[in-house]
PDB file of C-alpha atoms and ligand atoms in Angstrom:
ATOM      1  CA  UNK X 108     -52.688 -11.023 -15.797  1.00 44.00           C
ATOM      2  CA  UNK X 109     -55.121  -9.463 -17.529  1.00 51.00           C
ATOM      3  CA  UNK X 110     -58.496 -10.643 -18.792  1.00 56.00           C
ATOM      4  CA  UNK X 111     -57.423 -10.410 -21.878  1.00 72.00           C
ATOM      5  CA  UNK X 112     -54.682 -13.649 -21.232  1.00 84.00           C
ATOM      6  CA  UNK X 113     -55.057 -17.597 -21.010  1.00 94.00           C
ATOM      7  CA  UNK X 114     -58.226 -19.597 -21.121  1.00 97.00           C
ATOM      8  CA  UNK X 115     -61.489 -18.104 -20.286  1.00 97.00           C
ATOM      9  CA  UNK X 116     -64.513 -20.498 -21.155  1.00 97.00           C
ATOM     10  CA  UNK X 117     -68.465 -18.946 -20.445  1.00 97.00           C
ATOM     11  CA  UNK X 118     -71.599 -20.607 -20.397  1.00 98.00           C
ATOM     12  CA  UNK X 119     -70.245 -23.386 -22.362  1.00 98.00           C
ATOM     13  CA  UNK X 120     -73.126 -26.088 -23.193  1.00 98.00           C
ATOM     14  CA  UNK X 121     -71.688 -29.299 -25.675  1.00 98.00           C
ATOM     15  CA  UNK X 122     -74.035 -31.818 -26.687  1.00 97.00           C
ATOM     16  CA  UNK X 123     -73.926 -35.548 -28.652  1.00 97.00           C
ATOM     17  CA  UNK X 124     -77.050 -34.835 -30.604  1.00 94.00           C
ATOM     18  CA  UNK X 125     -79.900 -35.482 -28.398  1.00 94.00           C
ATOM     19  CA  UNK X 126     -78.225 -35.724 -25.487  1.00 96.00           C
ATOM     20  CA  UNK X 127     -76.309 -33.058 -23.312  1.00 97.00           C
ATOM     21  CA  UNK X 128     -73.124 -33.688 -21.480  1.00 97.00           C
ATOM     22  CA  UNK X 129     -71.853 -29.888 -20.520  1.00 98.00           C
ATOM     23  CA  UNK X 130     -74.845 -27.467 -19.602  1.00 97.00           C
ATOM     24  CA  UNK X 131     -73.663 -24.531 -18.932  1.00 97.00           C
ATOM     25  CA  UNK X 132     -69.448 -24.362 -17.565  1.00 98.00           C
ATOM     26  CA  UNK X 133     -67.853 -21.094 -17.034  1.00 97.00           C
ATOM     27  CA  UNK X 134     -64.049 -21.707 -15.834  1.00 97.00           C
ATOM     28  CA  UNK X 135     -61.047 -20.089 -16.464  1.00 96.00           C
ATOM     29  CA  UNK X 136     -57.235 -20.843 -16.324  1.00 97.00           C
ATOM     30  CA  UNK X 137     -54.688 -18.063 -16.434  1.00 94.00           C
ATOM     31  CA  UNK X 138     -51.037 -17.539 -17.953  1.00 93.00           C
ATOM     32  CA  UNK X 139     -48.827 -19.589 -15.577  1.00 91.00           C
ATOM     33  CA  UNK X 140     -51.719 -21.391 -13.574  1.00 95.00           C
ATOM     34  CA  UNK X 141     -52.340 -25.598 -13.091  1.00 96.00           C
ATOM     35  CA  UNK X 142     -56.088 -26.093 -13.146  1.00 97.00           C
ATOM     36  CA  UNK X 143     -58.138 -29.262 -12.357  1.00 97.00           C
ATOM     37  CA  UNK X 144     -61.297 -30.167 -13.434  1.00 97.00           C
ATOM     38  CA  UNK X 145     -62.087 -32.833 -10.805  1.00 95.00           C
ATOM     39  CA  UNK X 146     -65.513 -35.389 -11.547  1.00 93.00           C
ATOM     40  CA  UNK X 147     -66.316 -38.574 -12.077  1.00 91.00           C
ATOM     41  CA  UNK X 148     -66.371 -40.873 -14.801  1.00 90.00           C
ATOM     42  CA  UNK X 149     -69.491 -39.161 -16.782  1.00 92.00           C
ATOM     43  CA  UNK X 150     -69.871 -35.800 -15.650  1.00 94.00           C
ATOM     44  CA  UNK X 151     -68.473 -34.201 -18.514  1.00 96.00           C
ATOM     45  CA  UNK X 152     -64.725 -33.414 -18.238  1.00 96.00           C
ATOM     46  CA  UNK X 153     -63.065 -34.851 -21.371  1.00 95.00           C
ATOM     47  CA  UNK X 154     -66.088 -33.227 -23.266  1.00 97.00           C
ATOM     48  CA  UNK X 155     -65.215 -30.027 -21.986  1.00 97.00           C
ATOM     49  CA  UNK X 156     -61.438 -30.366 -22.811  1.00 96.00           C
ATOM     50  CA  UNK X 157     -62.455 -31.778 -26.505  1.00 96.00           C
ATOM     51  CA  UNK X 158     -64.883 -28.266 -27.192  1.00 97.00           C
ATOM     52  CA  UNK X 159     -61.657 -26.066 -26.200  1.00 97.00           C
ATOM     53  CA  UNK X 160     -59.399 -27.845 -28.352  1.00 96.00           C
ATOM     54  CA  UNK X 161     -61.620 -28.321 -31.324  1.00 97.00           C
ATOM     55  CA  UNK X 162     -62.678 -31.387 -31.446  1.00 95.00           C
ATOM     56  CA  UNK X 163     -66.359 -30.510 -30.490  1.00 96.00           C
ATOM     57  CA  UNK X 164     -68.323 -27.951 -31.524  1.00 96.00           C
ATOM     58  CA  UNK X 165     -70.102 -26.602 -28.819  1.00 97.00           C
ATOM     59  CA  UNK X 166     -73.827 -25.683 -28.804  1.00 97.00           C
ATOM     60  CA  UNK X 167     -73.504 -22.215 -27.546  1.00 97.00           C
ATOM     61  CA  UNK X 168     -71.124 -20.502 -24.912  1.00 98.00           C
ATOM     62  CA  UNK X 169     -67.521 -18.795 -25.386  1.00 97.00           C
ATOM     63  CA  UNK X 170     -64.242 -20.364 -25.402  1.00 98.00           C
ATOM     64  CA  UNK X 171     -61.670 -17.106 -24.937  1.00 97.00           C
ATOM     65  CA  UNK X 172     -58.340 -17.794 -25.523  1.00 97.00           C
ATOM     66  CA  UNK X 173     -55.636 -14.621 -25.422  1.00 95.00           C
ATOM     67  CA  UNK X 174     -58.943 -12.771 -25.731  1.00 92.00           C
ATOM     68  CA  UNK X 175     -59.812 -14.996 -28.948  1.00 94.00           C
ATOM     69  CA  UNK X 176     -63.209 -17.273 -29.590  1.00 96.00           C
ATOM     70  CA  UNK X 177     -61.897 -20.487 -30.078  1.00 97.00           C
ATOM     71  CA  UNK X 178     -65.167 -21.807 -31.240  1.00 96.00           C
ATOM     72  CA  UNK X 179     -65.845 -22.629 -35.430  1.00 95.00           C
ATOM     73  CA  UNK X 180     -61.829 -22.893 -35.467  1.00 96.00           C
ATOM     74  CA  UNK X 181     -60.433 -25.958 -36.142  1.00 96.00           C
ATOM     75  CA  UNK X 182     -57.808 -28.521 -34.011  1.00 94.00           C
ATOM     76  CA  UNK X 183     -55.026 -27.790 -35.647  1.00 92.00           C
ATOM     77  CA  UNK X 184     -55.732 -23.861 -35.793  1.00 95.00           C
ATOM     78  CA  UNK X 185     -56.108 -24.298 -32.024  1.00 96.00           C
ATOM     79  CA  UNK X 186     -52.746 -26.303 -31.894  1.00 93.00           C
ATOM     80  CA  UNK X 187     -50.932 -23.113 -33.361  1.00 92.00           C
ATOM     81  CA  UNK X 188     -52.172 -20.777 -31.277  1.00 94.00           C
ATOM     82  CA  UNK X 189     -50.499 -22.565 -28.370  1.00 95.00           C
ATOM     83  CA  UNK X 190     -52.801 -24.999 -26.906  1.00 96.00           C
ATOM     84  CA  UNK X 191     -51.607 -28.561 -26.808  1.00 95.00           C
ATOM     85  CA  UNK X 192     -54.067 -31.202 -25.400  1.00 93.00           C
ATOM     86  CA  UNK X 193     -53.009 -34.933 -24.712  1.00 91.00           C
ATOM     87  CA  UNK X 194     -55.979 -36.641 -24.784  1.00 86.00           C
ATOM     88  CA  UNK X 195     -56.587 -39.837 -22.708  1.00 83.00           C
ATOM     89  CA  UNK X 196     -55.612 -43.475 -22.980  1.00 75.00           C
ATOM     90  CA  UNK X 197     -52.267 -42.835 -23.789  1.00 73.00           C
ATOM     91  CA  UNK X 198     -52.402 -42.355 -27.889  1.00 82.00           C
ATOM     92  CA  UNK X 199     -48.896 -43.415 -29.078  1.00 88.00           C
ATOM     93  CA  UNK X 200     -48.543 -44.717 -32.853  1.00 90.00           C
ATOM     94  CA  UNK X 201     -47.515 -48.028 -31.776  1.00 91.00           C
ATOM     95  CA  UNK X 202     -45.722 -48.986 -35.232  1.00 93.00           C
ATOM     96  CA  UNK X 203     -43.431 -45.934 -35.267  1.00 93.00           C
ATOM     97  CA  UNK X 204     -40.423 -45.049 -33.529  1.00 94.00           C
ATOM     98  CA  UNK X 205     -40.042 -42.683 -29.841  1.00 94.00           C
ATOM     99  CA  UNK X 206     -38.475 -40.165 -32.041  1.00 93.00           C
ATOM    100  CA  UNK X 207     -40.957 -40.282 -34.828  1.00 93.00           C
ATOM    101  CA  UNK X 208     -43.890 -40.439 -32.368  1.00 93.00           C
ATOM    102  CA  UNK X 209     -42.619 -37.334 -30.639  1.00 92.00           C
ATOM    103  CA  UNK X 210     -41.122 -35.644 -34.386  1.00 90.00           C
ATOM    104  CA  UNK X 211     -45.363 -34.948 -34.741  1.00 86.00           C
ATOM    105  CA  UNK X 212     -45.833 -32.631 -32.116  1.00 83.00           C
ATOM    106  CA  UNK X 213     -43.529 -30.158 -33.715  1.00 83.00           C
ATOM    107  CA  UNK X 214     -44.635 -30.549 -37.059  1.00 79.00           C
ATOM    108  CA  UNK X 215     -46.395 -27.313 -36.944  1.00 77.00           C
ATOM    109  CA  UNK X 216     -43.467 -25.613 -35.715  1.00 80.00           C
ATOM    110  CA  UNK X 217     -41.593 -23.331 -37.918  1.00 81.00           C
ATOM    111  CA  UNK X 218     -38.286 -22.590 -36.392  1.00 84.00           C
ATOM    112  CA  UNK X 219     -36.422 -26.364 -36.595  1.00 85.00           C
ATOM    113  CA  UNK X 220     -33.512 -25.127 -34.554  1.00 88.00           C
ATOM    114  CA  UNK X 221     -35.538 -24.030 -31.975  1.00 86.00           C
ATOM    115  CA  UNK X 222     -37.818 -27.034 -31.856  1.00 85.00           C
ATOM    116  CA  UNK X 223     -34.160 -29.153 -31.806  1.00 88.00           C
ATOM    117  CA  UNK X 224     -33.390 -27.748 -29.040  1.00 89.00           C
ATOM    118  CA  UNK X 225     -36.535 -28.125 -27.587  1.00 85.00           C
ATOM    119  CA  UNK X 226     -36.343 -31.648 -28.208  1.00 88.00           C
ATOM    120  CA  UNK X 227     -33.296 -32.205 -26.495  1.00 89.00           C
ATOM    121  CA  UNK X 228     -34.074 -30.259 -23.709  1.00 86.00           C
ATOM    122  CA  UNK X 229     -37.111 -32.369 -22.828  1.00 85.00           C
ATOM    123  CA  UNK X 230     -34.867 -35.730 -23.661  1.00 87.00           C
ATOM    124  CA  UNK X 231     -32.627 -34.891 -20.828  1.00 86.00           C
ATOM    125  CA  UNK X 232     -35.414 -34.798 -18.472  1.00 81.00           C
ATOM    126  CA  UNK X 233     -36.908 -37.803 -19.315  1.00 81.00           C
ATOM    127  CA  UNK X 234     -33.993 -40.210 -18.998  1.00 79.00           C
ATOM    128  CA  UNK X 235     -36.438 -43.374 -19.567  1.00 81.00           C
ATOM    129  CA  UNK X 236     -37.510 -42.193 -23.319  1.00 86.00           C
ATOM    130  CA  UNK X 237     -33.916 -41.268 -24.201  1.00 87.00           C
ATOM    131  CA  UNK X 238     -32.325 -44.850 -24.915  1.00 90.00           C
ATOM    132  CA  UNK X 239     -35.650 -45.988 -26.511  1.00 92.00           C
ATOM    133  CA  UNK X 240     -35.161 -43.192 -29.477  1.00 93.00           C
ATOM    134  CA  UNK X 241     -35.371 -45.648 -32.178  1.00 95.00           C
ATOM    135  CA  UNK X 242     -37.547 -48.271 -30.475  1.00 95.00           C
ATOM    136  CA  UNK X 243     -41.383 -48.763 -31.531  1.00 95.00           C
ATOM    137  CA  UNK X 244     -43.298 -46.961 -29.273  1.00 94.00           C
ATOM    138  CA  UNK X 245     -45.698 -50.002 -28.718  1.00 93.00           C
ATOM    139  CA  UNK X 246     -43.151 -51.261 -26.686  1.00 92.00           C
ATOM    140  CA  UNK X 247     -42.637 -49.225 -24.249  1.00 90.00           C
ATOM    141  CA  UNK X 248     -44.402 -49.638 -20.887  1.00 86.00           C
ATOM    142  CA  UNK X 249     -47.456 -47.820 -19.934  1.00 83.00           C
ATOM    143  CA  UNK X 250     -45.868 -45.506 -17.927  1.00 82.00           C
ATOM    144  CA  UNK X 251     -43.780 -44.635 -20.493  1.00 85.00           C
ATOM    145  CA  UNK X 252     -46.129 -44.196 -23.291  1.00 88.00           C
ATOM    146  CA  UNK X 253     -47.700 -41.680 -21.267  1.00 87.00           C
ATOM    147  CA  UNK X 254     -44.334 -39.819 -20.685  1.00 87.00           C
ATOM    148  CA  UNK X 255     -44.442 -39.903 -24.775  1.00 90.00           C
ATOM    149  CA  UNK X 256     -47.622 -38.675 -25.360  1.00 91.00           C
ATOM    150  CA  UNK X 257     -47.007 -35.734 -22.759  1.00 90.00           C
ATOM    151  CA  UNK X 258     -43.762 -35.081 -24.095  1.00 90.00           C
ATOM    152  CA  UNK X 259     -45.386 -34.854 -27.325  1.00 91.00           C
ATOM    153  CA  UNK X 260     -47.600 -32.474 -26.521  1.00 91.00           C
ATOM    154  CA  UNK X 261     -44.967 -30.495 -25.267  1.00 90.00           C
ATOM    155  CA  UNK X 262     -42.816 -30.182 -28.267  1.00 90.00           C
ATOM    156  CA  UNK X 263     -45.424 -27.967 -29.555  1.00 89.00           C
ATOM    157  CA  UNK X 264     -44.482 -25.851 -27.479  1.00 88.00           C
ATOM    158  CA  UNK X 265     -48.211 -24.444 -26.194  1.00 93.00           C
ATOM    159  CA  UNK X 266     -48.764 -21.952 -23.530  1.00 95.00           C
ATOM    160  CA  UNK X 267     -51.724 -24.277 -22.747  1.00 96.00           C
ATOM    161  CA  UNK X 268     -50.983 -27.786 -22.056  1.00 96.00           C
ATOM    162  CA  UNK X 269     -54.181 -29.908 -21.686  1.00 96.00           C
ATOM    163  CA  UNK X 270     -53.860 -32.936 -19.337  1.00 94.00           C
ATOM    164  CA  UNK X 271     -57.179 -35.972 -19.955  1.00 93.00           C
ATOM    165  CA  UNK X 272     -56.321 -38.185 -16.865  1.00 91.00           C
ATOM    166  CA  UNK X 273     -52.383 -38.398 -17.287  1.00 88.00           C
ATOM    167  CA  UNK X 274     -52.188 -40.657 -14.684  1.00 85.00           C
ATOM    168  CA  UNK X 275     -55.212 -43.298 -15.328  1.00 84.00           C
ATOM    169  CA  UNK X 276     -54.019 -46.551 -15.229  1.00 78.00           C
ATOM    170  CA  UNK X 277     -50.373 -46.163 -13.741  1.00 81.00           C
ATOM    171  CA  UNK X 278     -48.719 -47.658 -11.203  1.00 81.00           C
ATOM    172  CA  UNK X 279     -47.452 -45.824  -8.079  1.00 85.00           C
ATOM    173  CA  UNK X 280     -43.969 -45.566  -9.631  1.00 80.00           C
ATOM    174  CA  UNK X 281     -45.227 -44.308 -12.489  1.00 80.00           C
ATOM    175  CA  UNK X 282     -47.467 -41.828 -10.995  1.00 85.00           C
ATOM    176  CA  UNK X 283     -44.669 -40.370  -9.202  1.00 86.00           C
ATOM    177  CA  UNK X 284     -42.659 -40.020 -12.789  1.00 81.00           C
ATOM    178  CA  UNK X 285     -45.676 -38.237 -13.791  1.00 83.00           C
ATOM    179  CA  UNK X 286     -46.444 -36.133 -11.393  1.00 88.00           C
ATOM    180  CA  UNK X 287     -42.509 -35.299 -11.006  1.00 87.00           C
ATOM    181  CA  UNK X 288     -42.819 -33.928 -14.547  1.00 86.00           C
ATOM    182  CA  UNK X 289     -46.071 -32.195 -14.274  1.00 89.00           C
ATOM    183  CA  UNK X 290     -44.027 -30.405 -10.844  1.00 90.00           C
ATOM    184  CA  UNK X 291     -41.186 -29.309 -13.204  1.00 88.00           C
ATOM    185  CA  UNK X 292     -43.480 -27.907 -15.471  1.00 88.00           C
ATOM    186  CA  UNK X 293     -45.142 -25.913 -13.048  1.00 90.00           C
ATOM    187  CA  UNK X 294     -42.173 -24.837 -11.216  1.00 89.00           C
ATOM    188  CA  UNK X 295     -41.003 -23.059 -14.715  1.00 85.00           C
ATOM    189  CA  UNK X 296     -44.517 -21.168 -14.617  1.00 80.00           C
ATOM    190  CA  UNK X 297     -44.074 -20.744 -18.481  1.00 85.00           C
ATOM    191  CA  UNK X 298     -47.004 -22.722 -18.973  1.00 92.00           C
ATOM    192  CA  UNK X 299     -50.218 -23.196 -18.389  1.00 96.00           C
ATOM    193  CA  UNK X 300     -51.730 -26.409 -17.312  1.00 96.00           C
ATOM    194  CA  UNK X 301     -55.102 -27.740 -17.432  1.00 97.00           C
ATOM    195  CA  UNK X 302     -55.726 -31.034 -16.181  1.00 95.00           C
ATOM    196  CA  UNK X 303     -58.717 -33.190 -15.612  1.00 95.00           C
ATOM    197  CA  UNK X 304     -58.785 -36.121 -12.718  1.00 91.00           C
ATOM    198  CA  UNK X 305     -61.245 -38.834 -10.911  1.00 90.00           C
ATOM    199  CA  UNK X 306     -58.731 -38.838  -8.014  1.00 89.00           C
ATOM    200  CA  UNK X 307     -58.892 -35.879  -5.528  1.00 91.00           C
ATOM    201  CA  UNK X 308     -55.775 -36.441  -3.937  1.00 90.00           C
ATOM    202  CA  UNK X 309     -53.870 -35.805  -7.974  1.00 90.00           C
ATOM    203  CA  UNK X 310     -55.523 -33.321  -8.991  1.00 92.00           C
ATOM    204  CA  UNK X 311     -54.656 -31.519  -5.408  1.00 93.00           C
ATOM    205  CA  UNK X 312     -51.008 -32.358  -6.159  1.00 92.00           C
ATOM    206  CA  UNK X 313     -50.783 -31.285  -9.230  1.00 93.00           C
ATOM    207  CA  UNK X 314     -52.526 -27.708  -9.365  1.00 95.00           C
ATOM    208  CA  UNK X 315     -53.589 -24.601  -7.822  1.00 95.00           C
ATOM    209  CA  UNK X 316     -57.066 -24.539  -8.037  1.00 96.00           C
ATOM    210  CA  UNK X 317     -59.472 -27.286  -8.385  1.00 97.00           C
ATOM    211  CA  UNK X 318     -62.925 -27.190 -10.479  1.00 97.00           C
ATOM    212  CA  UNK X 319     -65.464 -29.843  -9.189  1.00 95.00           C
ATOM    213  CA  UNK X 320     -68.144 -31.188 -11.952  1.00 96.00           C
ATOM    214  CA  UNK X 321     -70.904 -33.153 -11.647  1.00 94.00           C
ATOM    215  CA  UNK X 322     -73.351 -33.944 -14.276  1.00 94.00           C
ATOM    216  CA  UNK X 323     -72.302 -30.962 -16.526  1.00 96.00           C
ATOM    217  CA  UNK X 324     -71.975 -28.603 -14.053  1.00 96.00           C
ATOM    218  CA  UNK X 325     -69.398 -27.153 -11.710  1.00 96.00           C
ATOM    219  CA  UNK X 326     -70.496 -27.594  -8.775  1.00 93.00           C
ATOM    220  CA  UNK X 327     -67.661 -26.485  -6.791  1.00 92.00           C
ATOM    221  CA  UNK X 328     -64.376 -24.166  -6.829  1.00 95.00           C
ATOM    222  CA  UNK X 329     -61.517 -24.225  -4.375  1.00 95.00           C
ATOM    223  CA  UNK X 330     -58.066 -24.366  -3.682  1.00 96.00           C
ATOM    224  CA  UNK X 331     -55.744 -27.258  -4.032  1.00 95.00           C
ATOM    225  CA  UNK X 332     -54.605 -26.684   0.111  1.00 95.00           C
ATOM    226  CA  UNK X 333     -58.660 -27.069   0.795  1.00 95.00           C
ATOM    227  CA  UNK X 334     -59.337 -30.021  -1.190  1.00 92.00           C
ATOM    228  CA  UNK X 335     -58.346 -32.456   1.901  1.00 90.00           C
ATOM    229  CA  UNK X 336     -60.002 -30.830   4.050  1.00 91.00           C
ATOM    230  CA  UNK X 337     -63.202 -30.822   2.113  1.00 89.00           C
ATOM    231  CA  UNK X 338     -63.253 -34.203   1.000  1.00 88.00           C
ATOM    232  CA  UNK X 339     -66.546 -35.303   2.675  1.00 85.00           C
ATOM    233  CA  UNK X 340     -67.929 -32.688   0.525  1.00 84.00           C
ATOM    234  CA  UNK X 341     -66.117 -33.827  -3.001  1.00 87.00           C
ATOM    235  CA  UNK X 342     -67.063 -37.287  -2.390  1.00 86.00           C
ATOM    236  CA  UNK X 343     -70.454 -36.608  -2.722  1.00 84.00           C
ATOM    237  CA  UNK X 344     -70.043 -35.197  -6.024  1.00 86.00           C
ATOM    238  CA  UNK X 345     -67.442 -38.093  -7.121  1.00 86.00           C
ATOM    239  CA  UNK X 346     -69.972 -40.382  -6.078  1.00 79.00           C
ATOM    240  CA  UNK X 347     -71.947 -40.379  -9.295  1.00 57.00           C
ATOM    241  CA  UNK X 348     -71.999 -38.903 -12.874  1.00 54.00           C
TER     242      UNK X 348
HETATM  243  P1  ATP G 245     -64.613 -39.995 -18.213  1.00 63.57           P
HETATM  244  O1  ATP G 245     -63.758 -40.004 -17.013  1.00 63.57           O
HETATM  245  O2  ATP G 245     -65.376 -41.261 -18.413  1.00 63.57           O
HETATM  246  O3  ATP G 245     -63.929 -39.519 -19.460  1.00 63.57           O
HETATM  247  P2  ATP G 245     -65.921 -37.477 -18.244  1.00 63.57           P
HETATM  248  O4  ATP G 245     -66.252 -36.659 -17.072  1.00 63.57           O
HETATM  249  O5  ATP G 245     -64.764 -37.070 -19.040  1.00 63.57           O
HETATM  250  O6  ATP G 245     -65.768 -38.967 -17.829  1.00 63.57           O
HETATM  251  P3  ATP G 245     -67.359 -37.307 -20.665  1.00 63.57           P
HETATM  252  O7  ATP G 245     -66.518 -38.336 -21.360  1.00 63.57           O
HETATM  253  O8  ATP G 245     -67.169 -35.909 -20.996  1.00 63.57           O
HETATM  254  O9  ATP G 245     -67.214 -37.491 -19.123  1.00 63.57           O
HETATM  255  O10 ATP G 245     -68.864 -37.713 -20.878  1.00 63.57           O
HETATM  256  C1  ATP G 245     -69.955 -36.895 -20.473  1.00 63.57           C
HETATM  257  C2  ATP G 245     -71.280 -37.508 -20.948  1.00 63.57           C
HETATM  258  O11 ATP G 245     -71.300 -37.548 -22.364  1.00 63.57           O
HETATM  259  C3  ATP G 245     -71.481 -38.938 -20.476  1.00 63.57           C
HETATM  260  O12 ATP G 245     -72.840 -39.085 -20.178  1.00 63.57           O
HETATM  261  C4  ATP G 245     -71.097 -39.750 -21.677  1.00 63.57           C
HETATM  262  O13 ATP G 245     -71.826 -40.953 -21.707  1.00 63.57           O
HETATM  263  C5  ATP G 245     -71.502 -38.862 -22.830  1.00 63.57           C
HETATM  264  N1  ATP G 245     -70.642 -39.081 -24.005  1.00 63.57           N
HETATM  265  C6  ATP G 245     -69.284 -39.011 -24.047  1.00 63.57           C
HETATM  266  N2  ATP G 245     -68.827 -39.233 -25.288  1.00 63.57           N
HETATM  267  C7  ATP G 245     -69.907 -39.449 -26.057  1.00 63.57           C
HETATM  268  C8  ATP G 245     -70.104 -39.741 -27.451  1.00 63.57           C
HETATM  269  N3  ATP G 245     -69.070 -39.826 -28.292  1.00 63.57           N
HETATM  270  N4  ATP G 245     -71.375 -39.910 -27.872  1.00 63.57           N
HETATM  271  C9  ATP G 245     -72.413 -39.806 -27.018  1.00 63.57           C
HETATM  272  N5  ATP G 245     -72.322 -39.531 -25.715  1.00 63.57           N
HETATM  273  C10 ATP G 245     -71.073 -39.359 -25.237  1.00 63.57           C
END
């Protein structure tokens, strides 16, 4: 791939007025590649994922995407150009249906057909969403609103798919629906993934390379087969924000 493709962020500082929470990330993910950002609660991960989708405007720095700036454009301008991000704390609308929940991640597609198809392509792998079409999405099980909001994402069918913690707050048995997913996903190599994670051991199992931040910086840069080998070093950058 060239340097031209995916996600190439440089220098990238974000602040909440006074106070700075990224100083200074350069990271990249490429076309086809899962990518953790690995920290703990604080150090500036969801802040990072928010500047490349839109959401924050970023001090100063470069978010490249397809050899684009990202930055001044807005969410939904980011959406279209094919990066989807499912943000944390599993956001379903809780009053509306499965089906209408999941009906707003395509509605910037153009092609209906092909986003129909889409649809029911992702229904058949997610066998616990498909009887619950017409049920409100508040009451479906944690676990399964997370399914939603990733299969949400999904539908608008991004070349990016941004991950905030998918598996916060899960059971095992859950976890292992998620992660199954996210291992489809990756096994198609259409996509790629970005994911952020507290947990070592996830973000190992669900990537290729792993970014370690601490304080808003990275710190650290290695591959998922190293991470359990290095984890005396990793916990002393998870210790903390
Ligand atoms: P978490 O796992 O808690 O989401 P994180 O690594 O994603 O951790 P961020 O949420 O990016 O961390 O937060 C980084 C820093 O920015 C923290 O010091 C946090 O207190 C601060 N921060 C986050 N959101 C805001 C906000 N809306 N206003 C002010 N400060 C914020």
């Amino acid at each position: 791939a060239g340097a031209d493709q995916g996600l190439q962020i440089r220098d990238l500082v974000v602040a909440y007025g006074p106070s700075t929470a990224v100083r200074g990330v350069t990271l990249r993910v490429q076309p086809g590649e899962a990518v953790a950002v690995l920290g703990a609660n604080g150090a500036g991960k969801t802040t990072t994922l928010r500047a490349v989708s839109g959401l924050l405007r970023p001090v100063s720095g470069q978010i490249l995407w397809q050899g684009q700036d990202l930055v001044g454009r807005s969410p939904a301008d980011i959406l279209r150009s094919g990066i989807a991000h499912v943000p944390e704390g599993r956001m379903v609308f809780a009053q509306q249906t499965v089906e209408e929940n999941l009906r707003l991640g395509q509605r910037l597609r153009k092609d209906k057909a092909a986003a129909q198809a889409d649809m029911d392509r992702l229904l058949e792998r997610l066998p616990a969403l498909k009887p619950r079409l017409r049920e409100a999405a508040g009451n479906l099980s944690g676990g399964q609103q997370q399914m939603l909001v990733i299969a949400r994402g999904l539908l608008s069918n991004p070349s990016l798919l941004i991950l905030d913690e998918p598996s916060l707050g899960l059971s095992p048995r859950l976890v292992e629906e998620v992660v199954e997913l996210v291992e489809q996903l990756r096994s198609e190599k259409t996509l790629a993934l970005m994911l952020v994670e507290q947990n070592p051991a996830m973000a190992a199992r669900l990537t290729d390379r792993v970014y370690v931040m601490q304080n808003g910086v990275l710190r650290s840069e290695l591959a998922s087969s190293e991470v359990s080998g290095n984890l005396d070093l990793l916990d002393a950058y998870l210790g903390g924000p």
